[in-house]
Short mmCIF file of C-alpha atoms in Angstrom, two decimals:
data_model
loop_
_atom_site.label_atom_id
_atom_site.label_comp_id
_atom_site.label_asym_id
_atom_site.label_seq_id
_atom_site.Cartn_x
_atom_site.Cartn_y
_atom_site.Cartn_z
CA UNK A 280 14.28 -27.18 11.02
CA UNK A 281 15.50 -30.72 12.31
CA UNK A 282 14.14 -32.20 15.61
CA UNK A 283 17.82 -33.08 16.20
CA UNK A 284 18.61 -29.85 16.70
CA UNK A 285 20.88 -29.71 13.59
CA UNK A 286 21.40 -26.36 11.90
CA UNK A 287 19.66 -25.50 8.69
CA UNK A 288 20.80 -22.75 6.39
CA UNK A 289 17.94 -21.95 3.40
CA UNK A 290 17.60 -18.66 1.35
CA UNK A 291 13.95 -17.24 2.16
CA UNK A 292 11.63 -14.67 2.16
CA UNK A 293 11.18 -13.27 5.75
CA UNK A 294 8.21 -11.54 7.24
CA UNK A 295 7.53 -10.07 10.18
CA UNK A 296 4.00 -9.21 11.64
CA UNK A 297 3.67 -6.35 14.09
CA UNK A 298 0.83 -5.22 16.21
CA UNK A 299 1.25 -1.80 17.60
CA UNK A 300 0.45 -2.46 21.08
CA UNK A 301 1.87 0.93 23.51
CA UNK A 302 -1.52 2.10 24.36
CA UNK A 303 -1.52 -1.64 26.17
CA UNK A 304 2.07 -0.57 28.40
CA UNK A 305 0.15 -0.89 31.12
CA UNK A 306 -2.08 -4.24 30.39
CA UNK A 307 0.15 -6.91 29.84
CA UNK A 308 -3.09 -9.45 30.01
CA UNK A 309 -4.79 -7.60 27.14
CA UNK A 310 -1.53 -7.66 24.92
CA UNK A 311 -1.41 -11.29 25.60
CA UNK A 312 -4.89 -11.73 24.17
CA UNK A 313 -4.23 -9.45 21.41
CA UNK A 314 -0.73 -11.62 20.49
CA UNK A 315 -2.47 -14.71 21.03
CA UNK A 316 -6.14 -13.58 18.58
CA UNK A 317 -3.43 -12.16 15.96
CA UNK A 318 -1.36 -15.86 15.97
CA UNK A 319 -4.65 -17.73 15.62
CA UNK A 320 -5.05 -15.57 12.57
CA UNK A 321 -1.52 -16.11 11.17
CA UNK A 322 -0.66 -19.44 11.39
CA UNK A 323 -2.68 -21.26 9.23
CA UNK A 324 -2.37 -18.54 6.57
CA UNK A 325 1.39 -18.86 7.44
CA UNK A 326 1.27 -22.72 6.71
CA UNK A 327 -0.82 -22.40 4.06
CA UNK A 328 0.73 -20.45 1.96
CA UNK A 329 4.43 -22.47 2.95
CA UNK A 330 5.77 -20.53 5.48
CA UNK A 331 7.59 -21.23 8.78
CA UNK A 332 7.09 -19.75 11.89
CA UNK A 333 10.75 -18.99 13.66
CA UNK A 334 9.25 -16.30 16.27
CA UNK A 335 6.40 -15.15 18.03
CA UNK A 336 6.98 -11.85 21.01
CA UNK A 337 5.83 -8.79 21.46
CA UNK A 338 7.85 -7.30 18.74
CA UNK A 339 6.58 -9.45 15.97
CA UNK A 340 5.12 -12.72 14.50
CA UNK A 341 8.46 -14.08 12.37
CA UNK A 342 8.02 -16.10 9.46
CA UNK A 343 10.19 -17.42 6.64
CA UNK A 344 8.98 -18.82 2.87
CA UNK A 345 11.47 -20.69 1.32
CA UNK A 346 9.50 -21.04 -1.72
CA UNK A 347 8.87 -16.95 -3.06
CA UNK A 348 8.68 -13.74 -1.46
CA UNK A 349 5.46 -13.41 -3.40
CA UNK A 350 4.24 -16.71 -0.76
CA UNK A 351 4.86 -13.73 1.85
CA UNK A 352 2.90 -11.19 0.31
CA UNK A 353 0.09 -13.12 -0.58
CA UNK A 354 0.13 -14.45 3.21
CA UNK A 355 0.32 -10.63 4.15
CA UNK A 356 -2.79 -9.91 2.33
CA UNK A 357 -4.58 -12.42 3.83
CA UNK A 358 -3.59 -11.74 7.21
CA UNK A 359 -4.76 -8.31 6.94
CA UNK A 360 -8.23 -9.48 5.21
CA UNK A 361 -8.53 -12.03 7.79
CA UNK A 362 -7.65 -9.06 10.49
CA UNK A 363 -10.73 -6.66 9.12
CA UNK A 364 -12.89 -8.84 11.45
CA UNK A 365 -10.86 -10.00 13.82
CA UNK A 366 -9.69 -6.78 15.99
CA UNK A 367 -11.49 -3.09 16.44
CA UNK A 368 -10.37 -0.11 14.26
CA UNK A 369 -7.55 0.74 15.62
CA UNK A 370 -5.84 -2.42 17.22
CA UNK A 371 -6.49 -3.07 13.39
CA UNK A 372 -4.91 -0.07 12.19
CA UNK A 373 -1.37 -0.74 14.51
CA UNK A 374 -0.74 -4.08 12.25
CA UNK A 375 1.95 -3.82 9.66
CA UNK A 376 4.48 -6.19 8.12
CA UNK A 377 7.77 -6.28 6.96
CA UNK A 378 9.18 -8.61 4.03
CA UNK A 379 13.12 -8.46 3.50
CA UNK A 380 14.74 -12.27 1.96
CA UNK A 381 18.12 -13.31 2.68
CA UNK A 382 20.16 -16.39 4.53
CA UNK A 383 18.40 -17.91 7.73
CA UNK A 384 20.09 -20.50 9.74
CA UNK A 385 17.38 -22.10 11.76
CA UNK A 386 17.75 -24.72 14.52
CA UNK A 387 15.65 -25.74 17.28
CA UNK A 388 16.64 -25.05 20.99
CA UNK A 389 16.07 -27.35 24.46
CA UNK A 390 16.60 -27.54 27.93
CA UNK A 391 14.68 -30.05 29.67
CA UNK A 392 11.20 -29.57 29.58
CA UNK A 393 11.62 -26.27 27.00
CA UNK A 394 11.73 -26.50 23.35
CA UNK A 395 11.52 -23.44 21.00
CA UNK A 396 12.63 -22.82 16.94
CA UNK A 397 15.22 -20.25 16.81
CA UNK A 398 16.29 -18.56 13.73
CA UNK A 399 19.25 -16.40 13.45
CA UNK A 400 19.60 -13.77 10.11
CA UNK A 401 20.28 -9.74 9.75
CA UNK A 402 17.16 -10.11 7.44
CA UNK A 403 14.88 -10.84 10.43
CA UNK A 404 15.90 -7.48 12.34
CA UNK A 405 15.60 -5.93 8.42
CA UNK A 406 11.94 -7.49 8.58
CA UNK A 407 11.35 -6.50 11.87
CA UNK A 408 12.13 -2.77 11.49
CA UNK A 409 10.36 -2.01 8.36
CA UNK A 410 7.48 -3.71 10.38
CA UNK A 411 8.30 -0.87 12.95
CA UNK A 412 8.68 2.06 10.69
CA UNK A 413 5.79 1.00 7.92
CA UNK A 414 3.38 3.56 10.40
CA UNK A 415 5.68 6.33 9.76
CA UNK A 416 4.98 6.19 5.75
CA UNK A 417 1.39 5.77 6.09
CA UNK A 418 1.88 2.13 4.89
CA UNK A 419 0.86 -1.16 6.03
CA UNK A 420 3.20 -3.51 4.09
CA UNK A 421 6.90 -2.42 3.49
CA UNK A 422 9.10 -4.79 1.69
CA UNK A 423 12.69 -4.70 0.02
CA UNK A 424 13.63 -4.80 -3.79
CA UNK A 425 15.68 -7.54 -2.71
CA UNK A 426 12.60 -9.46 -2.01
CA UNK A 427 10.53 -8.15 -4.56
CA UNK A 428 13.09 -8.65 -7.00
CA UNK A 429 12.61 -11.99 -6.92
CA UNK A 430 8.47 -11.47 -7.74
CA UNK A 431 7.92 -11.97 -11.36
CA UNK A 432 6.78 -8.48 -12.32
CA UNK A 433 5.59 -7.22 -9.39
CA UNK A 434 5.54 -3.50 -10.53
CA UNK A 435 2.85 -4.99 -13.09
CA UNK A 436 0.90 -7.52 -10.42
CA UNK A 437 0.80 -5.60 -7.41
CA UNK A 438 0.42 -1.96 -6.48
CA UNK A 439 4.12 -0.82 -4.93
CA UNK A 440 5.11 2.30 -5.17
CA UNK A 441 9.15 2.98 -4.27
CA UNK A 442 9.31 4.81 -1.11
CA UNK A 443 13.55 5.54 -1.29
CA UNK A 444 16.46 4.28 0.01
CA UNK A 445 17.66 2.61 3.35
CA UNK A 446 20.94 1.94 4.80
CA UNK A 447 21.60 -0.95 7.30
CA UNK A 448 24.97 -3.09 7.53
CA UNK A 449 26.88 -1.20 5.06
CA UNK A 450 24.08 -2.29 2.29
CA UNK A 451 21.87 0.51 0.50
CA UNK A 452 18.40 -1.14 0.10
CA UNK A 453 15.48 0.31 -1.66
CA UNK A 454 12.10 0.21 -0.03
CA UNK A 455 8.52 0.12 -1.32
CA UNK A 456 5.26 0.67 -0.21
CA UNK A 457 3.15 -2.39 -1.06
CA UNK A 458 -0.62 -1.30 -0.65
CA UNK A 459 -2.66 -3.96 -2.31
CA UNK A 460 -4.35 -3.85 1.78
CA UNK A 461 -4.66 -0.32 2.11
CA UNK A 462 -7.86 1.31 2.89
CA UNK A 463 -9.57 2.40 -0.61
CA UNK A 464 -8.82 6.07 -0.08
CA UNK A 465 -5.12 5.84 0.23
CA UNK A 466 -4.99 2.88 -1.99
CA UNK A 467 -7.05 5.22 -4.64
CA UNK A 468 -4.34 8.50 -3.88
CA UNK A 469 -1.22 6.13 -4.02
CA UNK A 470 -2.13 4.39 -7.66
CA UNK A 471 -3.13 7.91 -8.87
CA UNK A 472 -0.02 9.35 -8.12
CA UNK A 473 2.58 6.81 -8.19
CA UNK A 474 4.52 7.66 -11.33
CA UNK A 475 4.75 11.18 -10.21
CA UNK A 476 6.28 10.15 -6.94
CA UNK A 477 8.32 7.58 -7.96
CA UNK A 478 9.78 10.34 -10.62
CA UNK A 479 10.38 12.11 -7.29
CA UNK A 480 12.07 9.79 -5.67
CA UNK A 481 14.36 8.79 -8.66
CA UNK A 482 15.34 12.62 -9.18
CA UNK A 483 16.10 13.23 -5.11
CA UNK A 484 18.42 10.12 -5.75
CA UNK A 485 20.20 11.66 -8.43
CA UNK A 486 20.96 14.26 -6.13
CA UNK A 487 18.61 16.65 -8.56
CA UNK A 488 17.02 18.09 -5.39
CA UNK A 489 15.01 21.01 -6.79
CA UNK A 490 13.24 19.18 -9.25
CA UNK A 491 12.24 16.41 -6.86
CA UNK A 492 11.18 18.97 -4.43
CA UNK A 493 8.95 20.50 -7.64
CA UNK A 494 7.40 16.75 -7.67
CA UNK A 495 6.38 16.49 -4.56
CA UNK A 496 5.07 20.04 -4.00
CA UNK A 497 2.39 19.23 -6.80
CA UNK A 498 1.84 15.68 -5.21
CA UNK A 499 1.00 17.52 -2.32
CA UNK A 500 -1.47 19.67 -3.56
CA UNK A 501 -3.54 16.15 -4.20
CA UNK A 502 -3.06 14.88 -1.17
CA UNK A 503 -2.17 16.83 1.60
CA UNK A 504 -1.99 13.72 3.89
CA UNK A 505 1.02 12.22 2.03
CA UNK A 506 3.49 11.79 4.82
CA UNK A 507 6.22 10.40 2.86
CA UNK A 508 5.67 13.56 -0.19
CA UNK A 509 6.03 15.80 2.70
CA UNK A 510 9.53 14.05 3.78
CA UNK A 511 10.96 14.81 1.10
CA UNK A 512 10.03 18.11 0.77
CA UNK A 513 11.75 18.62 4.06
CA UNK A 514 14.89 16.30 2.80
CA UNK A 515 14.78 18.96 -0.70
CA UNK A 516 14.91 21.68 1.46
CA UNK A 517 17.68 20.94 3.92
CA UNK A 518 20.03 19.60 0.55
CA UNK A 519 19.10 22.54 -1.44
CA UNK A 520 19.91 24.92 2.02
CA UNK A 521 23.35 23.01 2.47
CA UNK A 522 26.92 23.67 0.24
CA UNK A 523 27.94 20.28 1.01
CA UNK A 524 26.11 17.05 1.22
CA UNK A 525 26.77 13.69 3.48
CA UNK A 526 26.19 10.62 2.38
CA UNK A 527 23.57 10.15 4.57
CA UNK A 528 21.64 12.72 3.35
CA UNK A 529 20.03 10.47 0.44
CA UNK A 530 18.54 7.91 2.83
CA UNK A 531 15.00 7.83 4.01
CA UNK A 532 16.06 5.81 6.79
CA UNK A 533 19.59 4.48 8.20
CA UNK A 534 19.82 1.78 10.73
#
């Protein structure tokens, strides 16, 4: 970003750190201590693993890593090891991130006494959603195979398991679940049954609805608790129920 306020354009990782903070609506003061504890924690992990911070609000700590999107995962993990000791159970459990990658134009802003980075990309509203929706899957890290594409075997390195299919500015995007932080109990159930679900997932896309629905039924019987499994049953159900299918009907999520 130049002090000149010239505009930048760079192709980055971006990553967006969320702290679920509604049971706060009616303590701003308390938020503000909880946004201003969690960017204590970020920043230097930010920095130190190469990253730039473009935003900091209520609805997210923004980042970008020119460098790799595996510079934003790593900085994810450490956030949320750094985190463990930082905030109580469940301000703990409310904090999930988002990674997308994409073009950022970044500048810096002024007026008089004011100063502030802005960055400007539709992959730092991407990040910032799957920050928002991670707590619906039971997940704590949700990133892109657009990002993770660019990780030199990540299937192999880290534990992901592919979650489905998004839609967002007339782009199809899949999404996994990266859960390298995840408690040891739903880290344990997620490796154990990952090549089951993905198998899942990969049928339902293939429109083969019955045979996904088969998957996830005996996923279910493991682990009861599996939000997404239980998704998808209801996403079988409704495109085995229905003559004709939308398009929309393959998406886990459409924004």
């Amino acid at each position: 970003m130049n002090e000149n306020g010239q505009t930048e354009r760079i192709n980055a990782a971006i990553m967006n750190i969320r702290m679920e903070l509604s049971r706060y609506n009616r303590n701003g003061e308390r938020k503000i201590q909880l946004l201003d504890r969690l960017l204590r924690i970020c920043a230097p992990v930010i920095v130190r693993f190469g990253g730039r911070l473009t935003r900091v609000a209520e609805e997210g700590t923004a980042a970008v890593f020119e460098k790799s999107a595996e510079d934003a995962l790593l900085c994810a993990f450490d956030v949320f090891l750094r985190a463990a000791d930082a905030f109580d159970d469940e301000d703990r459990e409310g904090l999930t991130v988002g990674i997308h990658s994409g073009t950022v134009f970044l500048t810096s802003v002024r007026y008089l006494d004011f100063s502030a980075p802005l960055a400007v990309s539709e992959g730092l509203s991407t990040a910032r959603l799957l920050s928002e929706t991670a707590a619906k899957y039971n997940a704590r890290i949700l990133a892109t195979g657009t990002a993770l594409g660019s990780v030199r075997s990540f299937e192999n390195r880290f534990s992901t398991r592919k979650l489905g299919m998004l839609y967002r500015a007339s782009r199809e995007e899949l999404i996994y679940d990266v859960f390298d932080s995840d408690p040891t109990d739903s880290k344990y159930s997620k490796r154990r049954s990952r090549i089951a679900f993905e198998t899942g997932v990969d049928l339902f896309l293939q429109g083969k609805y019955a045979q996904a629905r088969s998957y996830f039924i005996e996923l279910l019987k493991l682990d009861r608790n599996d939000v997404t499994a239980k998704r998808y049953v209801f996403m079988c159900d409704r495109a085995v129920s229905s003559d004709t299918q939308p398009k929309e009907a393959k998406y886990l999520e459409i924004w």
